[in-house]
Short mmCIF file of C-alpha atoms and ligand atoms in Angstrom, two decimals:
data_model
loop_
_atom_site.label_atom_id
_atom_site.label_comp_id
_atom_site.label_asym_id
_atom_site.label_seq_id
_atom_site.Cartn_x
_atom_site.Cartn_y
_atom_site.Cartn_z
CA MET R 23 -18.96 12.84 -6.65
CA LYS R 24 -16.90 11.56 -4.16
CA VAL R 25 -13.71 11.41 -5.64
CA LEU R 26 -10.21 9.86 -4.40
CA VAL R 27 -7.51 12.17 -5.00
CA CYS R 28 -4.28 10.12 -4.76
CA GLY R 29 -1.08 12.20 -4.31
CA GLY R 30 -3.61 14.76 -3.53
CA ALA R 31 -1.41 16.62 -0.98
CA GLY R 32 0.86 17.59 -3.56
CA TYR R 33 1.64 20.57 -5.53
CA ILE R 34 -0.90 19.81 -8.62
CA GLY R 35 -3.13 17.28 -6.19
CA SER R 36 -4.21 20.16 -4.04
CA HIS R 37 -5.10 22.53 -6.61
CA MET R 38 -7.15 19.67 -7.87
CA VAL R 39 -8.92 19.12 -3.98
CA ARG R 40 -9.77 23.09 -4.19
CA CYS R 41 -11.27 22.58 -7.92
CA LEU R 42 -13.18 19.59 -6.61
CA LEU R 43 -14.36 21.24 -3.39
CA ALA R 44 -15.07 24.65 -5.44
CA HIS R 45 -17.62 22.48 -7.55
CA HIS R 46 -19.01 21.02 -4.53
CA HIS R 47 -18.09 17.65 -4.70
CA GLU R 48 -16.04 15.54 -1.99
CA PRO R 49 -12.49 14.65 -2.01
CA VAL R 50 -10.83 11.92 0.06
CA VAL R 51 -6.84 12.30 -0.13
CA TYR R 52 -4.44 9.51 -0.18
CA ASP R 53 -0.95 10.33 0.07
CA ASN R 54 2.19 9.08 1.78
CA LEU R 55 3.22 12.92 2.24
CA SER R 56 6.97 11.90 0.74
CA THR R 57 6.52 15.16 -1.12
CA GLY R 58 3.03 16.59 -0.32
CA HIS R 59 2.38 18.73 2.34
CA ARG R 60 -0.18 18.33 4.89
CA GLU R 61 -1.07 21.82 5.41
CA ALA R 62 -2.18 22.07 1.57
CA VAL R 63 -5.17 19.85 2.47
CA ALA R 64 -6.04 21.07 5.85
CA ASP R 65 -9.88 21.28 5.07
CA VAL R 66 -10.48 17.70 3.70
CA PRO R 67 -10.02 14.11 4.69
CA LEU R 68 -6.60 12.87 4.30
CA ILE R 69 -5.57 9.07 4.68
CA VAL R 70 -1.57 8.89 5.12
CA GLY R 71 -0.73 5.70 2.79
CA ASP R 72 1.80 4.72 -0.07
CA ILE R 73 0.26 3.99 -3.54
CA ARG R 74 2.00 0.67 -3.27
CA ASP R 75 0.22 -0.32 -0.05
CA SER R 76 -2.13 -2.71 -1.41
CA GLU R 77 -3.92 -3.36 2.04
CA THR R 78 -4.54 0.08 2.47
CA LEU R 79 -5.82 0.95 -0.25
CA ARG R 80 -8.51 -2.06 0.12
CA THR R 81 -9.46 -0.58 3.12
CA VAL R 82 -9.78 2.52 1.80
CA PHE R 83 -12.23 1.87 -0.90
CA ASP R 84 -14.11 -0.90 2.04
CA GLN R 85 -14.64 2.49 3.55
CA HIS R 86 -15.90 4.55 1.06
CA CYS R 87 -17.99 4.46 -2.17
CA PHE R 88 -16.17 6.66 -4.69
CA ASP R 89 -17.58 7.85 -8.00
CA ALA R 90 -13.89 7.78 -9.40
CA ALA R 91 -10.24 8.06 -8.68
CA ILE R 92 -7.42 10.93 -9.80
CA HIS R 93 -4.37 9.28 -9.49
CA LEU R 94 -1.52 12.10 -9.34
CA CYS R 95 1.32 10.09 -7.11
CA ALA R 96 4.49 9.45 -8.80
CA HIS R 97 8.15 10.11 -8.65
CA SER R 98 8.39 13.05 -11.17
CA LEU R 99 12.09 14.24 -11.74
CA VAL R 100 13.58 13.52 -15.12
CA GLY R 101 17.37 13.53 -14.19
CA GLU R 102 16.54 11.66 -10.76
CA SER R 103 14.80 9.04 -12.84
CA MET R 104 18.02 8.32 -14.97
CA ASN R 105 19.97 7.32 -11.53
CA LYS R 106 17.30 5.76 -9.69
CA PRO R 107 14.88 3.85 -12.42
CA TYR R 108 13.88 0.91 -10.24
CA GLU R 109 12.40 3.43 -7.70
CA TYR R 110 10.57 5.06 -10.70
CA TYR R 111 9.15 1.74 -11.80
CA GLN R 112 8.37 0.52 -8.36
CA ASN R 113 6.34 3.53 -7.55
CA ASN R 114 4.71 4.75 -10.99
CA VAL R 115 4.24 1.34 -12.47
CA PHE R 116 3.97 -1.04 -9.42
CA GLY R 117 2.21 1.65 -7.43
CA THR R 118 -0.56 1.86 -10.08
CA LEU R 119 -1.11 -1.37 -10.18
CA CYS R 120 -1.94 -1.62 -6.90
CA LEU R 121 -4.14 0.97 -7.10
CA LEU R 122 -5.94 -0.12 -10.19
CA GLU R 123 -6.72 -3.72 -8.59
CA ALA R 124 -8.02 -2.16 -5.50
CA MET R 125 -10.29 0.05 -7.94
CA HIS R 126 -11.08 -3.15 -9.98
CA GLU R 127 -11.87 -5.24 -6.82
CA ALA R 128 -13.94 -1.87 -5.35
CA ASP R 129 -15.90 -1.74 -8.84
CA VAL R 130 -14.86 1.71 -9.20
CA THR R 131 -14.43 2.38 -12.83
CA LYS R 132 -13.35 5.72 -13.92
CA LEU R 133 -9.55 7.26 -13.60
CA VAL R 134 -7.79 9.94 -14.24
CA PHE R 135 -4.38 9.72 -14.58
CA SER R 136 -1.36 12.14 -14.95
CA SER R 137 0.68 11.49 -17.53
CA THR R 138 3.31 14.05 -18.92
CA ALA R 139 5.05 15.14 -21.99
CA ALA R 140 7.98 13.31 -21.05
CA VAL R 141 6.08 10.17 -22.87
CA PHE R 142 7.29 11.85 -26.41
CA GLY R 143 10.86 12.01 -25.85
CA HIS R 144 12.52 14.21 -28.47
CA PRO R 145 9.35 15.23 -30.01
CA LEU R 146 9.70 15.64 -34.20
CA ALA R 147 6.93 18.22 -34.65
CA PRO R 148 6.74 21.65 -33.39
CA LEU R 149 3.31 21.57 -32.12
CA ILE R 150 2.85 17.95 -30.02
CA ASP R 151 -0.65 16.21 -30.71
CA GLU R 152 -1.94 13.03 -29.41
CA GLU R 153 -1.10 11.38 -32.75
CA HIS R 154 2.46 12.05 -32.26
CA ALA R 155 4.43 8.83 -31.32
CA ALA R 156 5.31 8.09 -27.79
CA ARG R 157 9.12 7.20 -27.37
CA PRO R 158 10.37 8.08 -23.88
CA ILE R 159 14.08 8.86 -23.56
CA ASN R 160 14.22 8.58 -19.52
CA PRO R 161 12.45 6.15 -16.93
CA TYR R 162 10.22 8.88 -15.53
CA GLY R 163 8.65 9.13 -19.39
CA ALA R 164 8.86 5.42 -19.89
CA SER R 165 6.82 4.96 -16.44
CA LYS R 166 4.23 6.90 -17.18
CA TRP R 167 3.92 5.37 -20.89
CA MET R 168 3.84 2.03 -19.54
CA VAL R 169 0.90 3.14 -17.31
CA GLU R 170 -1.02 4.59 -20.26
CA ARG R 171 -0.46 1.01 -21.81
CA ILE R 172 -1.87 -0.77 -18.94
CA LEU R 173 -4.47 1.35 -18.88
CA ALA R 174 -5.41 0.55 -22.82
CA ASP R 175 -5.41 -3.10 -21.73
CA ALA R 176 -7.74 -2.77 -18.89
CA ALA R 177 -10.35 -1.07 -20.84
CA PRO R 178 -11.75 -4.00 -22.63
CA ALA R 179 -10.39 -6.75 -19.98
CA TYR R 180 -12.01 -5.00 -16.94
CA GLY R 181 -14.18 -2.11 -18.15
CA LEU R 182 -11.87 0.28 -16.92
CA ARG R 183 -12.76 3.98 -18.24
CA SER R 184 -9.74 6.41 -18.27
CA VAL R 185 -8.30 9.47 -19.35
CA SER R 186 -4.72 9.85 -19.30
CA LEU R 187 -3.60 13.64 -19.22
CA ARG R 188 -0.12 14.32 -20.59
CA TYR R 189 0.79 17.85 -18.44
CA PHE R 190 3.53 20.12 -20.07
CA ASN R 191 5.00 22.63 -17.63
CA ALA R 192 2.99 22.81 -14.65
CA ALA R 193 2.97 26.43 -13.25
CA GLY R 194 1.74 29.22 -11.21
CA ALA R 195 -0.40 28.80 -7.89
CA ASP R 196 -3.68 29.55 -6.72
CA PRO R 197 -4.77 33.21 -6.38
CA SER R 198 -5.42 32.89 -2.96
CA GLY R 199 -1.86 32.44 -2.06
CA GLU R 200 -2.83 29.63 0.61
CA ILE R 201 -1.25 26.69 -1.70
CA GLY R 202 1.09 26.61 -3.80
CA GLU R 203 4.73 24.83 -5.11
CA SER R 204 6.86 23.47 -2.88
CA HIS R 205 9.52 20.72 -3.49
CA HIS R 206 12.26 19.86 -1.63
CA PRO R 207 14.77 19.75 -3.36
CA GLU R 208 13.52 22.38 -5.83
CA THR R 209 14.25 21.84 -9.59
CA HIS R 210 11.64 23.48 -11.72
CA LEU R 211 12.66 26.87 -13.48
CA ILE R 212 10.00 29.42 -12.35
CA PRO R 213 10.25 28.29 -8.51
CA ASN R 214 14.08 28.42 -9.05
CA ILE R 215 13.74 31.71 -10.63
CA LEU R 216 11.47 33.52 -8.08
CA ARG R 217 13.52 31.72 -4.92
CA SER R 218 16.59 33.46 -6.18
CA ALA R 219 14.72 36.48 -6.45
CA LEU R 220 14.04 36.38 -2.72
CA GLY R 221 17.73 35.34 -2.12
CA LYS R 222 16.84 31.98 -1.38
CA GLY R 223 18.10 28.64 -2.41
CA SER R 224 21.43 28.57 -4.83
CA ALA R 225 22.33 31.18 -7.60
CA LEU R 226 20.14 30.72 -10.48
CA LYS R 227 21.47 28.74 -13.66
CA ILE R 228 20.21 28.56 -17.32
CA PHE R 229 21.04 24.77 -18.39
CA GLY R 230 22.30 25.40 -21.82
CA ASP R 231 21.98 28.50 -24.21
CA ASP R 232 23.12 26.47 -27.37
CA TYR R 233 19.83 24.81 -28.04
CA PRO R 234 18.39 25.25 -31.48
CA THR R 235 16.07 27.92 -30.48
CA LYS R 236 15.52 31.39 -31.29
CA ASP R 237 17.66 32.49 -27.78
CA GLY R 238 19.58 29.20 -27.38
CA THR R 239 17.28 28.01 -24.61
CA CYS R 240 14.94 25.38 -24.11
CA VAL R 241 11.38 26.43 -25.04
CA ARG R 242 8.67 24.97 -22.78
CA ASP R 243 4.50 25.30 -22.63
CA TYR R 244 3.57 26.25 -19.03
CA ILE R 245 -0.03 25.86 -17.98
CA HIS R 246 -1.27 27.45 -15.14
CA VAL R 247 -2.20 24.57 -12.33
CA ASN R 248 -5.67 25.43 -11.71
CA ASP R 249 -6.25 25.13 -15.57
CA LEU R 250 -4.83 21.70 -15.50
CA ALA R 251 -7.27 20.87 -12.05
CA GLU R 252 -10.18 21.85 -14.36
CA ALA R 253 -9.16 19.75 -16.87
CA HIS R 254 -9.45 16.71 -14.50
CA LEU R 255 -13.17 17.51 -13.57
CA ARG R 256 -13.75 17.69 -17.48
CA ALA R 257 -12.36 14.36 -17.78
CA ILE R 258 -14.12 12.61 -15.09
CA ARG R 259 -17.33 14.17 -16.79
CA PHE R 260 -15.97 12.82 -20.10
CA LEU R 261 -16.03 9.38 -18.78
CA ASP R 262 -19.41 9.45 -18.00
CA GLN R 263 -19.90 9.58 -21.79
CA HIS R 264 -17.32 7.43 -22.82
CA ASP R 265 -15.66 4.41 -22.42
CA GLY R 266 -12.09 2.76 -23.12
CA ALA R 267 -8.74 4.75 -22.20
CA HIS R 268 -8.17 7.95 -23.73
CA CYS R 269 -5.38 10.59 -23.56
CA PHE R 270 -5.08 14.34 -24.36
CA ASN R 271 -2.24 16.57 -24.09
CA LEU R 272 -2.52 19.90 -21.58
CA GLY R 273 -0.81 22.84 -22.61
CA SER R 274 -1.46 26.10 -24.11
CA SER R 275 -0.13 25.34 -27.42
CA SER R 276 2.77 28.51 -27.01
CA GLY R 277 6.21 28.23 -25.98
CA PHE R 278 8.68 30.46 -23.89
CA THR R 279 12.36 30.01 -23.72
CA VAL R 280 14.08 30.12 -20.49
CA LEU R 281 15.21 33.72 -20.95
CA GLU R 282 11.62 34.72 -21.40
CA ILE R 283 10.44 33.53 -18.19
CA ILE R 284 13.38 35.40 -16.22
CA GLU R 285 12.49 38.38 -18.58
CA ALA R 286 8.31 37.89 -17.30
CA ALA R 287 9.66 37.33 -13.58
CA ARG R 288 11.79 40.57 -13.75
CA ARG R 289 8.52 42.47 -15.00
CA VAL R 290 6.57 40.84 -12.30
CA THR R 291 8.87 41.22 -9.40
CA GLY R 292 10.22 44.35 -10.65
CA MET R 293 13.67 42.96 -9.62
CA ASP R 294 16.76 42.45 -11.64
CA ILE R 295 17.22 38.85 -11.66
CA SER R 296 20.80 37.54 -12.35
CA PHE R 297 21.85 34.26 -13.56
CA GLU R 298 24.77 32.15 -14.68
CA ARG R 299 25.05 30.17 -17.94
CA ALA R 300 25.55 26.28 -17.32
CA SER R 301 25.93 23.55 -19.16
CA ARG R 302 22.67 21.54 -20.69
CA ARG R 303 20.68 19.45 -18.16
CA ALA R 304 20.86 15.92 -19.41
CA GLY R 305 17.30 14.60 -20.46
CA ASP R 306 16.23 18.10 -21.49
CA PRO R 307 14.68 18.22 -24.97
CA PRO R 308 14.87 21.62 -26.71
CA VAL R 309 11.09 22.35 -27.39
CA LEU R 310 8.06 20.96 -25.71
CA VAL R 311 4.88 22.56 -27.00
CA ALA R 312 1.43 21.04 -26.95
CA SER R 313 -1.42 21.11 -29.60
CA ASN R 314 -4.50 21.42 -27.25
CA VAL R 315 -7.03 21.19 -30.07
CA LYS R 316 -8.43 17.52 -28.66
CA ALA R 317 -8.78 19.00 -25.28
CA ARG R 318 -10.41 21.63 -26.70
CA VAL R 319 -12.81 19.84 -28.93
CA GLN R 320 -13.62 16.79 -26.99
CA LEU R 321 -13.32 18.16 -23.13
CA GLY R 322 -14.57 21.58 -23.99
CA TRP R 323 -11.31 22.68 -22.03
CA ARG R 324 -9.29 25.87 -22.71
CA PRO R 325 -6.82 27.13 -20.67
CA ALA R 326 -8.12 30.56 -18.71
CA ILE R 327 -4.90 31.85 -17.59
CA THR R 328 -2.51 31.98 -21.18
CA ASN R 329 -0.52 35.72 -20.30
CA ILE R 330 2.88 34.23 -18.87
CA ASP R 331 3.21 37.40 -16.56
CA ASP R 332 -0.09 36.25 -14.97
CA ILE R 333 1.28 33.03 -14.17
CA VAL R 334 4.40 34.07 -13.05
CA ARG R 335 2.68 36.54 -10.90
CA SER R 336 0.54 33.80 -9.40
CA ALA R 337 3.60 31.88 -8.58
CA TRP R 338 5.30 34.96 -7.22
CA LEU R 339 2.26 35.55 -4.68
CA TRP R 340 2.81 32.08 -3.26
CA HIS R 341 6.88 32.18 -3.36
CA SER R 342 6.80 35.86 -1.57
CA GLN R 343 4.67 34.30 1.42
CA ALA R 344 5.14 30.35 1.20
CA ARG R 345 3.28 28.76 3.94
CA TYR R 346 5.17 25.15 3.86
N1 LIG Y 418 15.90 25.16 -16.14
C1 LIG Y 418 17.00 26.08 -15.90
N2 LIG Y 418 17.20 26.48 -14.78
C2 LIG Y 418 16.64 25.60 -13.56
C3 LIG Y 418 15.39 24.77 -13.82
C4 LIG Y 418 15.09 24.43 -14.96
O1 LIG Y 418 17.46 26.62 -17.15
O2 LIG Y 418 17.03 26.33 -12.62
C5 LIG Y 418 15.44 25.07 -17.62
C6 LIG Y 418 15.52 23.42 -17.59
O3 LIG Y 418 16.76 23.09 -18.18
C7 LIG Y 418 14.44 23.39 -19.01
C8 LIG Y 418 13.42 24.68 -18.66
O4 LIG Y 418 14.11 25.08 -17.74
O5 LIG Y 418 15.00 23.36 -20.17
C9 LIG Y 418 12.23 23.92 -17.93
O6 LIG Y 418 12.84 23.02 -16.76
P1 LIG Y 418 11.88 22.41 -15.27
O7 LIG Y 418 12.67 21.89 -14.61
O8 LIG Y 418 10.96 23.57 -14.84
O9 LIG Y 418 10.92 21.63 -16.29
P2 LIG Y 418 10.87 20.09 -17.18
O10 LIG Y 418 10.68 21.00 -18.46
O11 LIG Y 418 12.27 19.76 -17.27
O12 LIG Y 418 9.85 19.49 -16.57
C10 LIG Y 418 8.56 19.18 -16.70
C11 LIG Y 418 7.91 18.63 -15.56
C12 LIG Y 418 8.21 16.94 -15.46
C13 LIG Y 418 7.96 16.51 -17.03
C14 LIG Y 418 8.81 17.44 -18.13
C15 LIG Y 418 8.26 16.76 -19.32
O13 LIG Y 418 8.51 18.98 -14.43
O14 LIG Y 418 7.53 16.31 -14.80
O15 LIG Y 418 8.21 18.59 -18.07
O16 LIG Y 418 9.45 17.13 -19.91
F1 LIG Y 418 8.54 15.44 -17.19
#
């Protein structure tokens, strides 16, 4: 398959590209390099372009005959989205419309879209399945939910086949150590813990220790980035058999508190990682854990790397020798 990977130079995108190559497919990356890294996709064609640039997108579809597109381009920080909602809706919603129109003109009918657990806002159930109501509480989650709605409307109108994959907490890195998570600034927990172990970045802070959880810190469902990538491939195959718009929650079905992740990092690094207790971060729900039953049953997907130490160890391999 020839697959357009929008946002392919980013953290999840670059793992996606490796996964496609490993399965002998042909990825073409489209990325504006605002948060992505050229070094992460050195072995594949890279078109530097913005998702809101309809003209360049049209040229790309004129020049290539794609079997499917995977769309991972997005602004993705919850806190930032609260302060810059126009930028989030512009990039994440308008940008997606530009891609969808270009796909429609080129008659490319299969799309896998990166959605997020943030569509659920403050979930009411301990394990979130796809029946759970989407009630986003920040512009980032709302922008992704709006796109899911657009995809639902595009199915009957244009025959677009789509899968929205709601990622829970993407974590870890490819075991090669050649690609990994590199955000500037970094806001995510595991990279912040490991960078602090390496003496990089500012002092590690725990945002809130008074949540209604077992140790007072937030619970998240950490899912290895290569397992996420694998789910996209399965989603494309699923679209060969199914029309319409579909969504799947991608997580491991088990959660860890912030303190448990720090403990895992201590075991993996052998270092005594210190931290400060700070106030809650705006927009953080106390618990986000996915039910992955639907993805297991319908996509035949199951995460291969479920041990939290293994996930943190793969991230450590990257952070201890990060190339970009
Ligand atoms: N945290 C800290 N200290 C840090 C960084 C994070 O205590 O230095 C805490 C956060 O407050 C949160 C947990 O660690 O409780 C996880 O935070 P991350 O920033 O790593 O991840 P989030 O759960 O906030 O965000 C992830 C994705 C988002 C997605 C969201 C769904 O990165 O794109 O899950 O809620 F929207």
